[in-house]
Coordinates of C-alpha atoms in Angstrom, one line a residue:
M1 CA 60.1 73.2 60.9
G2 CA 60.1 70.1 58.7
Y3 CA 63.2 69.3 56.8
R4 CA 63.6 67.4 53.5
W5 CA 66.3 64.7 53.5
V6 CA 68.0 63.9 50.3
L7 CA 70.9 61.5 49.6
R8 CA 73.8 63.2 47.7
T9 CA 74.5 61.7 44.3
C10 CA 78.0 60.6 43.4
A11 CA 79.7 58.9 40.5
E12 CA 80.1 55.3 41.5
D13 CA 82.8 54.7 38.9
A14 CA 84.8 57.6 40.5
V15 CA 84.2 56.2 43.9
E16 CA 85.7 52.9 42.8
V17 CA 88.7 54.7 41.3
L18 CA 89.4 56.7 44.5
R19 CA 89.1 53.5 46.6
R20 CA 91.4 51.5 44.4
E21 CA 94.0 54.2 43.7
L22 CA 94.2 55.9 47.1
G23 CA 93.0 53.2 49.4
L24 CA 90.1 55.4 50.7
S25 CA 87.1 53.9 52.5
P26 CA 83.9 53.7 50.4
T27 CA 82.3 56.4 52.6
L28 CA 85.2 58.8 52.3
A29 CA 85.3 58.2 48.5
R30 CA 81.6 58.9 48.2
V31 CA 81.9 62.1 50.3
L32 CA 84.6 63.4 48.0
S33 CA 82.8 62.4 44.8
A34 CA 79.6 64.2 46.0
R35 CA 81.8 67.3 46.4
G36 CA 83.0 67.1 42.8
V37 CA 86.4 65.5 43.7
T38 CA 86.5 62.6 41.3
T39 CA 90.1 61.9 40.3
P40 CA 93.1 60.7 42.3
D41 CA 94.9 64.0 41.6
E42 CA 91.9 66.1 42.7
A43 CA 91.6 64.0 45.9
R44 CA 95.3 64.5 46.7
R45 CA 94.9 68.2 46.4
F46 CA 91.8 68.1 48.5
L47 CA 93.1 65.8 51.3
A48 CA 96.7 67.0 51.4
P49 CA 97.0 70.5 49.7
R50 CA 100.4 72.0 49.2
L51 CA 101.6 75.6 48.8
D52 CA 102.4 74.8 45.2
D53 CA 98.7 74.2 44.6
L54 CA 98.1 78.0 44.8
H55 CA 97.5 79.5 41.3
D56 CA 99.9 81.9 39.7
P57 CA 98.9 85.3 41.0
Y58 CA 99.7 86.9 37.6
R59 CA 96.7 85.2 36.1
L60 CA 94.6 87.9 37.9
A61 CA 93.8 90.7 35.5
G62 CA 95.6 93.8 36.5
M63 CA 98.3 92.1 38.7
S64 CA 101.3 93.2 36.7
E65 CA 100.1 96.8 36.8
A66 CA 99.5 96.6 40.5
V67 CA 102.9 95.1 41.3
E68 CA 104.8 97.6 39.1
R69 CA 103.0 100.6 40.7
I70 CA 103.8 99.3 44.2
E71 CA 107.4 98.6 43.4
R72 CA 107.7 102.1 42.0
A73 CA 106.2 103.5 45.2
I74 CA 108.6 101.6 47.4
A75 CA 111.6 102.7 45.3
R76 CA 110.5 106.4 45.5
R77 CA 109.5 106.1 49.2
E78 CA 106.0 107.3 48.4
P79 CA 103.6 106.9 51.4
I80 CA 101.2 104.1 50.8
V81 CA 97.8 103.9 52.6
L82 CA 95.7 100.8 52.9
Y83 CA 91.9 101.4 53.0
G84 CA 90.2 98.5 54.6
D85 CA 86.9 97.3 56.1
Y86 CA 85.9 96.6 59.7
D87 CA 84.9 92.9 59.4
V88 CA 87.2 89.9 59.7
D89 CA 87.8 89.7 56.0
G90 CA 88.7 93.3 55.8
V91 CA 90.9 93.3 58.9
T92 CA 92.8 90.2 57.9
S93 CA 93.2 91.6 54.4
L94 CA 94.7 94.8 55.7
V95 CA 97.1 93.2 58.2
L96 CA 98.3 90.6 55.7
L97 CA 99.1 93.2 53.0
R98 CA 100.6 95.6 55.5
K99 CA 102.9 92.9 56.8
T100 CA 104.0 92.2 53.3
L101 CA 104.6 95.8 52.3
R102 CA 106.6 96.4 55.5
R103 CA 108.8 93.4 54.7
L104 CA 109.5 95.0 51.4
G105 CA 110.5 98.3 53.1
A106 CA 107.4 100.3 52.2
P107 CA 106.2 103.2 54.3
V108 CA 102.6 102.1 54.8
S109 CA 99.7 103.3 57.0
F110 CA 96.1 102.3 57.0
Y111 CA 92.5 103.6 57.4
V112 CA 89.4 101.7 58.4
P113 CA 86.0 103.4 58.6
E114 CA 83.9 103.1 61.8
R115 CA 80.7 101.2 61.2
L116 CA 78.4 103.4 63.2
R117 CA 79.9 106.8 62.1
E118 CA 80.8 106.2 58.4
G119 CA 79.4 102.8 57.3
Y120 CA 80.9 100.3 54.9
G121 CA 83.0 101.3 51.9
M122 CA 85.3 104.0 50.7
H123 CA 84.3 107.6 51.5
V124 CA 85.4 110.8 49.7
E125 CA 85.9 112.7 53.0
A126 CA 88.3 110.1 54.3
V127 CA 90.3 110.0 51.1
E128 CA 90.6 113.8 51.1
A129 CA 92.0 113.6 54.6
L130 CA 94.5 110.9 53.6
A131 CA 95.7 112.9 50.7
A132 CA 96.1 115.9 52.9
Q133 CA 98.3 113.8 55.2
G134 CA 100.6 113.0 52.3
G135 CA 99.3 109.7 51.0
R136 CA 100.3 109.1 47.4
L137 CA 99.2 105.5 46.7
L138 CA 95.9 104.2 48.0
I139 CA 95.3 100.5 48.1
S140 CA 91.8 99.3 49.0
V141 CA 91.3 95.8 50.5
D142 CA 87.9 94.1 50.6
C143 CA 86.2 97.2 49.3
G144 CA 86.3 99.8 46.5
I145 CA 84.9 97.9 43.5
R146 CA 82.0 100.4 43.1
A147 CA 83.9 103.4 44.5
H148 CA 84.1 105.4 41.2
E149 CA 83.6 108.8 42.8
V150 CA 86.2 108.1 45.5
V151 CA 88.8 106.9 43.0
E152 CA 88.2 109.9 40.8
R153 CA 88.6 112.3 43.8
A154 CA 91.8 110.6 44.9
K155 CA 93.2 111.0 41.5
A156 CA 92.3 114.7 41.4
L157 CA 94.2 115.1 44.7
G158 CA 97.3 113.4 43.3
M159 CA 96.8 110.0 44.9
E160 CA 96.6 107.0 42.6
T161 CA 94.5 103.9 43.6
I162 CA 94.8 100.1 43.4
V163 CA 91.5 98.4 44.1
T164 CA 91.6 94.8 45.6
D165 CA 88.1 93.5 46.2
H166 CA 85.9 90.4 45.7
H167 CA 82.4 92.0 45.6
L168 CA 80.4 92.0 42.4
P169 CA 81.5 94.9 40.1
E170 CA 79.3 97.1 38.1
A171 CA 79.5 97.2 34.3
E172 CA 82.3 99.8 34.4
L173 CA 85.3 99.4 36.7
P174 CA 86.5 102.3 38.8
P175 CA 89.3 104.4 37.1
A176 CA 92.2 102.9 39.2
V177 CA 95.7 102.1 38.2
A178 CA 94.8 98.5 38.7
V179 CA 91.7 96.6 39.8
L180 CA 92.2 93.2 41.2
N181 CA 89.0 91.2 41.4
P182 CA 88.4 87.7 40.1
K183 CA 84.8 88.6 39.4
R184 CA 85.8 91.1 36.7
P185 CA 84.1 90.0 33.5
D186 CA 87.5 90.2 31.7
C187 CA 89.4 88.3 34.3
A188 CA 90.3 84.6 33.5
Y189 CA 91.5 83.8 37.0
P190 CA 90.4 80.2 37.7
E191 CA 89.2 80.8 41.3
K192 CA 86.3 83.2 41.2
N193 CA 85.2 82.8 44.8
L194 CA 88.2 84.3 46.6
A195 CA 87.4 86.3 49.7
G196 CA 88.8 89.8 50.0
V197 CA 91.7 88.4 52.0
G198 CA 92.3 85.9 49.2
V199 CA 92.7 88.7 46.7
A200 CA 95.1 90.5 49.1
L201 CA 97.0 87.2 49.5
K202 CA 97.4 87.0 45.7
L203 CA 98.9 90.5 45.6
A204 CA 101.2 89.6 48.5
Q205 CA 102.2 86.4 46.7
A206 CA 103.1 88.3 43.5
L207 CA 105.1 90.9 45.4
L208 CA 107.0 88.3 47.4
M209 CA 107.7 86.3 44.2
R210 CA 109.2 89.4 42.5
S211 CA 111.3 90.4 45.5
G212 CA 112.7 86.9 46.2
H213 CA 110.8 86.4 49.4
R214 CA 108.6 83.6 48.2
S215 CA 109.2 81.4 51.3
E216 CA 107.5 84.0 53.5
L217 CA 104.1 83.4 51.9
A218 CA 103.3 80.5 54.2
S219 CA 103.4 82.8 57.3
L220 CA 100.5 84.8 55.8
L221 CA 98.2 81.8 55.4
P222 CA 96.7 81.8 58.9
L223 CA 95.4 85.3 58.3
A224 CA 94.1 84.4 54.9
A225 CA 92.4 81.3 56.3
L226 CA 90.7 83.2 59.1
G227 CA 89.3 85.8 56.7
T228 CA 88.3 83.2 54.1
I229 CA 86.3 81.1 56.6
A230 CA 84.8 84.1 58.4
D231 CA 83.5 85.6 55.1
L232 CA 81.8 82.3 54.2
A233 CA 83.7 81.8 51.0
P234 CA 83.3 78.3 49.5
L235 CA 86.0 76.1 50.9
T236 CA 86.8 74.4 47.6
G237 CA 89.4 75.0 45.0
E238 CA 92.1 77.5 46.0
N239 CA 90.1 78.6 49.0
R240 CA 90.5 75.0 50.3
V241 CA 94.3 75.2 49.9
I242 CA 94.3 78.6 51.8
A243 CA 92.0 77.4 54.6
R244 CA 93.6 74.0 55.2
L245 CA 97.2 75.2 55.2
G246 CA 96.2 78.3 57.2
V247 CA 94.5 76.6 60.1
E248 CA 97.4 74.1 60.3
R249 CA 99.8 77.0 60.9
L250 CA 97.6 79.0 63.2
W251 CA 99.6 78.2 66.4
A252 CA 102.9 79.2 64.7
P253 CA 105.1 81.2 67.1
E254 CA 105.1 84.3 65.0
H255 CA 101.3 84.7 65.3
I256 CA 101.4 86.1 68.8
G257 CA 98.0 87.8 68.5
L258 CA 96.2 84.8 66.9
R259 CA 97.6 82.6 69.7
A260 CA 96.3 84.9 72.4
L261 CA 92.9 85.0 70.6
A262 CA 92.8 81.2 70.4
E263 CA 93.6 80.9 74.0
V264 CA 90.9 83.2 75.2
A265 CA 88.4 81.4 72.9
G266 CA 89.2 78.1 74.7
L267 CA 91.4 76.5 72.1
V268 CA 94.5 74.5 73.0
P269 CA 97.7 73.9 70.9
D270 CA 97.6 70.1 71.2
R271 CA 94.2 69.8 69.4
P272 CA 93.7 70.6 65.7
V273 CA 91.9 73.8 64.8
T274 CA 88.7 73.1 62.9
G275 CA 86.6 75.2 60.6
R276 CA 84.0 75.5 63.3
D277 CA 86.6 76.8 65.7
V278 CA 87.4 79.6 63.3
A279 CA 83.8 80.4 62.4
F280 CA 82.3 80.3 65.9
R281 CA 85.1 81.1 68.3
L282 CA 87.8 83.1 66.6
A283 CA 85.9 85.1 64.0
P284 CA 83.2 86.5 66.3
R285 CA 85.7 87.8 68.8
L286 CA 87.8 89.4 66.1
N287 CA 84.6 90.8 64.5
A288 CA 83.2 92.2 67.8
A289 CA 85.4 95.3 67.8
G290 CA 84.3 96.5 64.3
R291 CA 80.7 95.7 65.1
L292 CA 80.4 97.7 68.2
S293 CA 83.0 100.5 67.7
T294 CA 86.3 100.6 65.8
A295 CA 88.3 97.7 64.4
R296 CA 91.6 99.1 65.6
P297 CA 91.9 96.7 68.6
A298 CA 91.5 93.7 66.2
I299 CA 94.2 95.1 63.8
E300 CA 96.5 95.8 66.7
L301 CA 96.0 92.3 68.0
L302 CA 97.0 90.7 64.7
E303 CA 100.0 93.0 64.3
T304 CA 101.5 93.0 67.8
E305 CA 104.7 91.2 68.7
D306 CA 104.2 91.8 72.4
A307 CA 102.7 88.7 74.2
T308 CA 101.5 90.8 77.2
R309 CA 99.7 93.3 74.9
A310 CA 98.3 90.5 72.9
R311 CA 96.6 89.0 76.0
Q312 CA 95.2 92.4 76.9
L313 CA 93.7 92.9 73.5
A314 CA 92.4 89.4 73.3
A315 CA 90.6 89.9 76.7
Q316 CA 89.2 93.2 75.4
L317 CA 87.8 91.5 72.3
N318 CA 86.4 88.7 74.4
E319 CA 84.4 91.1 76.5
Q320 CA 83.2 93.0 73.4
N321 CA 82.1 89.7 72.0
A322 CA 80.0 89.0 75.1
H323 CA 78.5 92.5 74.7
R324 CA 77.7 91.7 71.1
Q325 CA 76.0 88.4 72.1
R326 CA 73.8 90.3 74.6
E327 CA 72.8 92.8 71.9
E328 CA 72.0 90.0 69.5
Q329 CA 69.8 88.2 72.0
T330 CA 67.9 91.4 72.6
I331 CA 67.2 91.8 68.9
L332 CA 66.2 88.2 68.5
A333 CA 63.8 88.4 71.4
H334 CA 62.2 91.5 69.9
I335 CA 61.8 89.6 66.6
E336 CA 60.2 86.7 68.3
T337 CA 57.6 89.0 69.7
M338 CA 57.0 90.8 66.4
L339 CA 56.4 87.5 64.6
A340 CA 54.2 86.1 67.3
E341 CA 52.0 89.3 67.1
D342 CA 51.7 89.2 63.3
P343 CA 51.3 85.6 62.1
S344 CA 50.9 86.9 58.5
W345 CA 54.6 86.6 58.1
R346 CA 54.2 82.9 57.4
E347 CA 52.7 83.9 54.0
Q348 CA 55.8 85.9 53.1
K349 CA 58.7 84.5 51.2
L350 CA 61.0 87.2 52.5
L351 CA 61.0 88.9 55.9
V352 CA 61.7 92.6 56.4
L353 CA 62.0 93.5 60.1
A354 CA 62.7 97.0 61.5
R355 CA 62.7 98.7 64.8
E356 CA 64.2 101.6 66.8
G357 CA 67.0 100.8 69.2
W358 CA 68.5 97.8 67.5
H359 CA 72.3 97.9 67.3
R360 CA 73.4 98.6 63.8
G361 CA 76.5 96.4 64.2
V362 CA 74.6 93.3 65.1
I363 CA 71.6 93.3 62.8
G364 CA 73.4 91.1 60.2
L365 CA 74.0 88.4 62.8
A366 CA 70.3 88.6 63.7
A367 CA 69.4 88.2 60.0
S368 CA 71.5 85.1 59.8
K369 CA 69.7 83.5 62.7
I370 CA 66.3 84.4 61.2
V371 CA 67.3 82.7 57.9
E372 CA 68.6 79.7 59.7
R373 CA 65.4 79.3 61.7
F374 CA 62.7 80.2 59.1
A375 CA 64.5 79.1 55.9
R376 CA 63.7 82.3 54.0
P377 CA 65.6 85.5 53.2
A378 CA 65.6 88.2 55.9
I379 CA 66.5 91.8 56.0
V380 CA 66.8 93.4 59.4
L381 CA 66.9 97.2 59.7
A382 CA 67.9 99.5 62.6
L383 CA 65.8 102.7 62.6
E384 CA 67.7 105.8 63.6
G385 CA 66.0 109.2 63.0
E386 CA 65.2 109.6 59.4
W387 CA 67.4 106.7 58.3
A388 CA 67.0 102.9 58.1
Y389 CA 70.3 100.9 58.2
G390 CA 69.7 97.3 56.9
S391 CA 71.6 94.0 56.7
G392 CA 70.3 91.0 54.8
R393 CA 71.0 87.3 54.5
S394 CA 69.6 84.9 52.1
I395 CA 69.1 81.3 50.9
P396 CA 70.7 79.7 47.9
A397 CA 67.7 80.2 45.7
F398 CA 67.6 84.0 46.2
H399 CA 70.5 86.2 44.9
L400 CA 70.2 89.0 47.4
L401 CA 72.3 91.6 45.7
R402 CA 70.6 91.2 42.4
S403 CA 67.3 91.5 44.1
L404 CA 68.3 94.7 45.8
E405 CA 69.3 96.1 42.4
T406 CA 65.6 96.1 41.5
C407 CA 65.1 98.6 44.3
A408 CA 68.4 100.6 43.7
D409 CA 66.5 103.9 43.3
L410 CA 65.4 103.7 46.9
F411 CA 68.9 103.4 48.5
E412 CA 71.5 105.9 49.6
R413 CA 74.0 103.0 49.5
Y414 CA 74.0 99.3 49.1
G415 CA 76.2 96.4 48.1
G416 CA 77.2 92.9 49.0
H417 CA 77.0 89.3 47.7
A418 CA 74.5 86.7 46.6
Q419 CA 73.9 85.6 50.2
A420 CA 74.6 88.8 52.2
A421 CA 74.2 92.5 51.6
G422 CA 73.9 95.8 53.4
L423 CA 71.8 98.9 52.6
V424 CA 70.9 102.4 53.8
L425 CA 67.7 104.2 52.9
R426 CA 65.5 107.0 54.2
R427 CA 63.0 105.9 56.7
D428 CA 60.0 107.2 54.7
R429 CA 61.0 104.8 51.9
L430 CA 61.0 101.7 54.1
E431 CA 57.4 100.6 53.3
E432 CA 57.9 101.0 49.6
F433 CA 61.1 99.0 49.8
R434 CA 59.3 96.3 51.9
R435 CA 56.6 96.0 49.2
R436 CA 59.0 95.9 46.3
I437 CA 61.5 93.4 47.7
I438 CA 58.8 91.0 48.9
A439 CA 57.2 91.2 45.4
E440 CA 60.6 90.3 44.0
A441 CA 60.9 87.3 46.3
D442 CA 57.4 86.2 45.3
R443 CA 58.5 86.4 41.7
V444 CA 61.7 84.5 42.1
L445 CA 61.1 81.9 44.9
A446 CA 59.0 78.8 44.5
P447 CA 57.4 77.1 47.6
E448 CA 59.9 74.3 47.5
D449 CA 62.8 76.8 47.8
L450 CA 61.6 77.5 51.4
V451 CA 61.8 73.9 52.5
P452 CA 65.2 73.5 54.2
T453 CA 67.1 70.4 53.2
Y454 CA 69.6 68.1 54.8
A455 CA 71.9 66.5 52.2
L456 CA 73.0 63.1 53.5
D457 CA 76.4 61.7 52.4
D458 CA 75.9 58.0 53.0
Q459 CA 74.0 55.5 55.2
L460 CA 75.9 54.2 58.1
A461 CA 75.5 51.9 61.1
I462 CA 76.5 52.9 64.6
S463 CA 79.2 50.2 64.4
D464 CA 80.8 52.2 61.6
V465 CA 81.5 55.2 63.8
T466 CA 84.9 54.3 65.1
F467 CA 88.0 56.3 66.0
E468 CA 89.5 55.3 62.6
F469 CA 86.5 56.5 60.8
W470 CA 86.6 59.8 62.7
Q471 CA 90.3 60.2 61.7
Q472 CA 89.3 59.8 58.0
L473 CA 86.7 62.5 58.3
Q474 CA 89.3 64.8 59.9
R475 CA 91.1 64.7 56.6
L476 CA 88.2 66.7 55.1
E477 CA 88.6 69.6 57.6
P478 CA 88.1 72.6 57.6
F479 CA 84.4 72.3 57.0
G480 CA 82.4 75.2 55.8
I481 CA 80.5 76.6 52.9
G482 CA 81.0 74.3 49.8
N483 CA 82.5 71.6 52.0
P484 CA 80.0 71.0 54.8
R485 CA 80.5 68.5 57.6
P486 CA 79.2 65.2 56.3
I487 CA 75.8 64.2 57.5
F488 CA 74.8 60.5 57.5
L489 CA 71.6 58.5 57.7
F490 CA 71.2 56.0 60.6
T491 CA 68.1 53.8 60.6
N492 CA 66.4 51.5 63.2
V493 CA 68.0 53.3 66.1
C494 CA 66.7 53.1 69.7
V495 CA 67.1 55.4 72.6
E496 CA 68.1 53.8 75.9
G497 CA 66.9 55.3 79.1
E498 CA 65.7 58.9 79.5
P499 CA 67.4 61.7 77.5
R500 CA 69.4 64.1 79.6
V501 CA 68.5 67.8 79.2
L502 CA 71.5 70.1 79.1
K503 CA 71.2 73.9 79.8
E504 CA 67.4 73.6 79.3
R505 CA 67.8 73.4 75.5
H506 CA 70.0 70.6 74.5
L507 CA 69.7 66.8 74.8
K508 CA 72.2 64.0 75.4
L509 CA 71.0 60.6 74.4
R510 CA 72.3 57.0 74.6
L511 CA 71.6 55.3 71.3
R512 CA 71.5 51.6 70.5
Q513 CA 71.5 49.8 67.2
G514 CA 71.7 46.0 67.6
E515 CA 74.4 45.4 70.1
K516 CA 76.3 48.7 69.5
R517 CA 75.8 51.8 71.6
L518 CA 76.9 55.4 71.2
D519 CA 76.2 58.8 72.8
A520 CA 74.6 61.5 70.8
F521 CA 73.8 65.2 71.3
W522 CA 71.0 67.1 69.8
W523 CA 71.7 70.8 70.2
N524 CA 68.5 72.8 70.8
G525 CA 66.5 69.6 70.5
A526 CA 65.0 69.5 74.0
S527 CA 61.7 71.0 72.9
E528 CA 61.4 68.8 69.8
F529 CA 62.2 65.3 71.0
A530 CA 59.0 64.4 72.9
A531 CA 56.8 65.6 70.0
R532 CA 58.7 63.8 67.3
A533 CA 60.1 60.6 68.8
R534 CA 57.1 58.7 70.1
G535 CA 58.0 55.4 68.5
S536 CA 60.6 52.9 69.7
R537 CA 62.6 53.1 66.5
L538 CA 64.1 56.2 65.0
R539 CA 66.0 57.3 61.9
L540 CA 68.5 60.0 62.3
A541 CA 70.3 62.6 60.2
A542 CA 73.5 63.0 62.1
S543 CA 77.2 64.0 61.8
V544 CA 80.1 62.6 63.7
G545 CA 81.5 64.8 66.5
E546 CA 84.2 64.7 69.2
S547 CA 84.8 65.9 72.7
F548 CA 87.6 65.9 75.1
Y549 CA 87.3 64.9 78.8
D550 CA 90.3 64.8 81.0
G551 CA 92.5 64.8 77.9
L552 CA 90.7 61.8 76.4
L553 CA 89.0 61.9 73.0
Q554 CA 85.4 60.7 72.9
I555 CA 83.4 60.2 69.6
H556 CA 79.7 60.8 69.5
L557 CA 76.9 61.6 67.1
V558 CA 75.5 65.1 66.6
I559 CA 71.8 64.9 65.6
E560 CA 70.7 67.3 63.0
D561 CA 67.2 65.9 62.6
L562 CA 65.2 62.8 63.5
V563 CA 61.9 61.1 62.6
E564 CA 60.2 57.9 63.6
E565 CA 61.1 54.9 61.6
P566 CA 58.2 54.3 59.2
S567 CA 56.4 51.1 59.8
G568 CA 56.5 50.1 56.2
G569 CA 56.8 51.4 52.6
R570 CA 59.2 54.0 51.3
D571 CA 60.0 57.0 53.4
E572 CA 59.8 60.1 51.1
R573 CA 62.2 62.0 53.3
T574 CA 65.1 59.8 52.2

């Protein structure tokens, strides 16, 4: 697949101000400016966020009503039930809010649906059972914004509801006591992109402020950071504060379960936790339980205060994650075969892939890999009897949820975000859905939308990649959506010797530019290098990475893409 390379634009006057006022290097100032950080005060908040940078939670519409109802429930000893979701965002939301309510003396239980038996969201049958068990205040976390029928039923059974969610609402909100969602049209809260756990954190913040326990908010941030990063929320604004402060506190002694999870994932306390560590090591293991069965082991891990039990649960989640990886590889192998047998997919701007036997809890991950590889939206469906269970992922130019709304009459259930969504429909409606959603993609997407792009932050020389430069880049962590790891352009680079193939897929290269030399890795680049690097001089799109050998830090480049250096004239890819 060919990539387009573009150099990010930045305000040079802002770059000069950041250099002069804060003593930043030109490259770091350009990286910040390209991300919209253009004043010294904004740069301070970005590079060194503080707890005080969190917004006032009472700016969220409905917060006063929610806090007052919870305080009344605590005073009356009314049983509170948290209704959560089975992914990392839902699990961390539930645990964070449950810890807070317990500190305030509330009698609080929880309910999380099972993915394979019940599916996502709030269900009438579950609420009826919770009401029969004595629940009097129902608080949803990371779900509920479209659960009108469920909220009505709970009310009829004598159970009031507070909805906390971040998914897109419908025109009419559910008839709850309070609805906390920054995406409400009437909500003026400045951070619209909170994850579900971010909304739960704001409720916890308001409760702790009112009860005089403000200082305990910091202990909740690791959970909030984990859910925020795992749910792919943009790591800018308030999310940046949550993520940065949270990962810095992840090894805190009170987080026994998180420490056990980090250890089984291969992290060590004397090295900083990165956004990549959270996204690719911690989150998948925590997610595995809810994907394959029930999320209860993940919840227990995050709540336990017993180190031995924490290690047992972390090992269980680690094994479940290995099982999840095997299921995912099976689905991807099937998809490879399907696409090879039907080359007409290349003409489609959106892929709809369905098969019997695919694990319903893993199809969303498979969809993500398809989008990553083929640079177009993908919806993967597991066929089970008369039903098709789907999970979709998208590209920036295609708002997936709004596109699904054009097919709403075909679904039993659906919901999600701009870039990720789930759906359930009858199997006999699958072909009509395929036809209509592909037609919608044809209408919305232009050919250039399907060309993946690497946005380059600056042009560097290999001699610029020093330990001090790496330290500057670390100030930008955690990287993720909205704050990607910077990618730089390197020109006139030579490869010394023969590249070394690692695990049959990856490459390790020794690079030279002038008199300077540096190692580089190209993950999954083994099959590409020989065909694309015939010349003696290359230009690279690469980020700066690090590795530890025998306790020593080594800096290297991570190649994202490479091309031969043009012999003359302007290279359109830059």
